[in-house]
Amino acid sequence: MTLQDWRTYSGQDANSKENWFTLAASDKPLSVIHYNPTRENKTVDLGGKGYLDLDQVLLKGSITLVPFESKILIDCKCTVATTTPRYDFDGDGKADVLLRNRATGDTVIWFMSGAGIIGGGFVVRGVGSEWV
C-alpha cells in the first residue's frame, strides 16, 4: 500500500511525506538515533560525516541535544568540510537563499535556519536585466 492509498483509505496523514531515501531489503540501515537521557545538555560529535535530519537539513560537526531530546539522523554518505557553505551570506554556517525577480529587477536575500526563514530583505530594487 502506498502513502496515497493509505490517505485515500483512512483520510489521515495529509501532512506526511514519502520517504526521500530508499534502501534495498539487504542494505544496512542509514539511520542513527542520538538521544540525551540526562538533565544536562549533551553535545554529540558527528565525526566529520554529514547527516540529514528528518527535514533533510544537512548537519555536520556536532549537534547539541537538550535534556531528554532525541534526533533521528540519516547518513547522507558524504564527507563534509568544516568550511563555510557556498551560499552562507550571514556567516552562521547555514545555507541562505538569494532570489531575483526578473520582471522587476528586485533582489532579496533570505537568511535561513534549515527550512525556516529567520531574516532577510531587499538587497537591491529595480536592477535592469542587462546586469544578469
Coordinates of C-alpha atoms in Angstrom, one line a residue:
M1 CA 0.0 0.0 0.0
T2 CA 1.4 3.4 -0.9
L3 CA 1.1 6.5 1.2
Q4 CA -1.5 7.9 -1.2
D5 CA -3.5 4.6 -0.9
W6 CA -3.4 4.9 2.9
R7 CA -4.6 8.6 2.7
T8 CA -7.5 7.7 0.5
Y9 CA -8.5 4.7 2.7
S10 CA -8.0 6.4 6.1
G11 CA -8.5 10.1 5.5
Q12 CA -5.3 10.5 7.6
D13 CA -1.7 11.7 7.2
A14 CA -2.3 14.7 4.9
N15 CA 1.0 16.2 6.0
S16 CA 3.1 13.1 5.8
K17 CA 5.8 12.8 3.1
E18 CA 7.0 9.8 1.1
N19 CA 10.5 8.5 2.1
W20 CA 13.1 10.7 0.5
F21 CA 15.6 7.8 0.5
T22 CA 15.3 4.2 -0.3
L23 CA 17.0 1.0 0.8
A24 CA 17.0 -2.5 -0.6
A25 CA 16.0 -5.2 1.8
S26 CA 19.6 -6.3 2.1
D27 CA 21.0 -2.8 2.8
K28 CA 22.2 -1.8 6.3
P29 CA 20.1 1.0 7.8
L30 CA 21.2 4.6 7.2
S31 CA 19.5 6.0 10.2
V32 CA 21.1 6.6 13.6
I33 CA 19.3 7.8 16.7
H34 CA 21.1 10.1 19.1
Y35 CA 19.4 10.8 22.4
N36 CA 20.1 12.6 25.7
P37 CA 18.7 10.8 28.7
T38 CA 20.2 13.3 31.1
R39 CA 19.2 16.6 32.7
E40 CA 22.1 18.4 31.1
N41 CA 22.8 19.5 27.5
K42 CA 24.7 16.8 25.6
T43 CA 27.0 17.5 22.6
V44 CA 27.3 14.7 20.0
D45 CA 30.3 14.7 17.7
L46 CA 29.3 13.6 14.2
G47 CA 32.8 12.7 13.4
G48 CA 33.3 14.5 10.1
K49 CA 30.3 12.8 8.4
G50 CA 27.3 14.5 7.0
Y51 CA 23.8 13.6 8.2
L52 CA 20.4 14.7 7.2
D53 CA 17.7 15.3 9.8
L54 CA 14.1 14.3 9.0
D55 CA 13.5 17.7 7.4
Q56 CA 16.5 16.9 5.1
V57 CA 18.7 19.6 6.7
L58 CA 22.4 18.8 6.4
L59 CA 24.1 18.5 9.8
K60 CA 27.8 18.4 10.3
G61 CA 30.4 18.9 13.0
S62 CA 28.4 18.4 16.2
I63 CA 24.8 18.7 17.5
T64 CA 23.7 19.7 20.9
L65 CA 20.7 17.8 22.5
V66 CA 18.8 19.5 25.3
P67 CA 17.7 17.2 28.2
F68 CA 15.6 14.3 27.1
E69 CA 15.8 15.3 23.4
S70 CA 16.4 12.8 20.6
K71 CA 17.2 13.2 16.9
I72 CA 17.0 10.6 14.1
L73 CA 19.7 11.3 11.5
I74 CA 20.1 9.7 8.1
D75 CA 23.7 9.1 6.9
C76 CA 23.9 11.0 3.6
K77 CA 27.1 9.0 2.7
C78 CA 29.0 12.2 2.3
T79 CA 32.1 13.7 3.9
V80 CA 31.5 17.3 4.8
A81 CA 34.0 20.1 5.0
T82 CA 34.2 22.3 8.1
T83 CA 34.3 25.4 5.9
T84 CA 31.5 27.9 5.4
P85 CA 28.8 26.7 2.9
R86 CA 28.9 28.3 -0.5
Y87 CA 25.7 30.3 0.0
D88 CA 26.1 31.3 3.6
F89 CA 25.6 35.1 3.4
D90 CA 25.3 35.8 7.1
G91 CA 28.2 33.6 8.4
D92 CA 26.1 31.3 10.6
G93 CA 27.3 28.1 8.8
K94 CA 23.9 27.5 7.2
A95 CA 23.0 28.0 3.5
D96 CA 20.9 31.1 2.7
V97 CA 18.8 31.9 -0.4
L98 CA 19.2 34.8 -2.8
L99 CA 16.3 35.5 -5.2
R100 CA 15.8 37.9 -8.1
N101 CA 12.5 38.9 -9.7
R102 CA 13.2 39.0 -13.4
A103 CA 10.2 41.3 -14.1
T104 CA 11.1 44.0 -11.5
G105 CA 14.8 43.5 -11.1
D106 CA 14.3 43.3 -7.3
T107 CA 16.8 41.1 -5.4
V108 CA 16.1 39.7 -1.9
I109 CA 18.0 37.5 0.5
W110 CA 16.6 35.1 3.0
F111 CA 18.7 34.1 5.9
M112 CA 17.8 30.5 6.7
S113 CA 17.9 28.1 9.6
G114 CA 17.2 24.8 8.0
A115 CA 13.8 25.3 6.2
G116 CA 12.9 28.3 8.2
I117 CA 13.4 31.9 7.2
I118 CA 15.0 33.8 10.1
G119 CA 15.6 37.2 8.5
G120 CA 16.5 39.0 5.3
G121 CA 15.1 41.6 3.0
F122 CA 15.8 43.5 -0.2
V123 CA 19.4 43.7 -1.4
V124 CA 18.6 45.9 -4.3
R125 CA 15.5 47.1 -6.2
G126 CA 15.0 47.6 -9.9
V127 CA 18.2 46.3 -11.4
G128 CA 17.8 46.0 -15.1
S129 CA 18.0 42.7 -16.9
E130 CA 21.3 43.7 -18.6
W131 CA 23.0 43.0 -15.3
V132 CA 22.0 39.4 -15.1

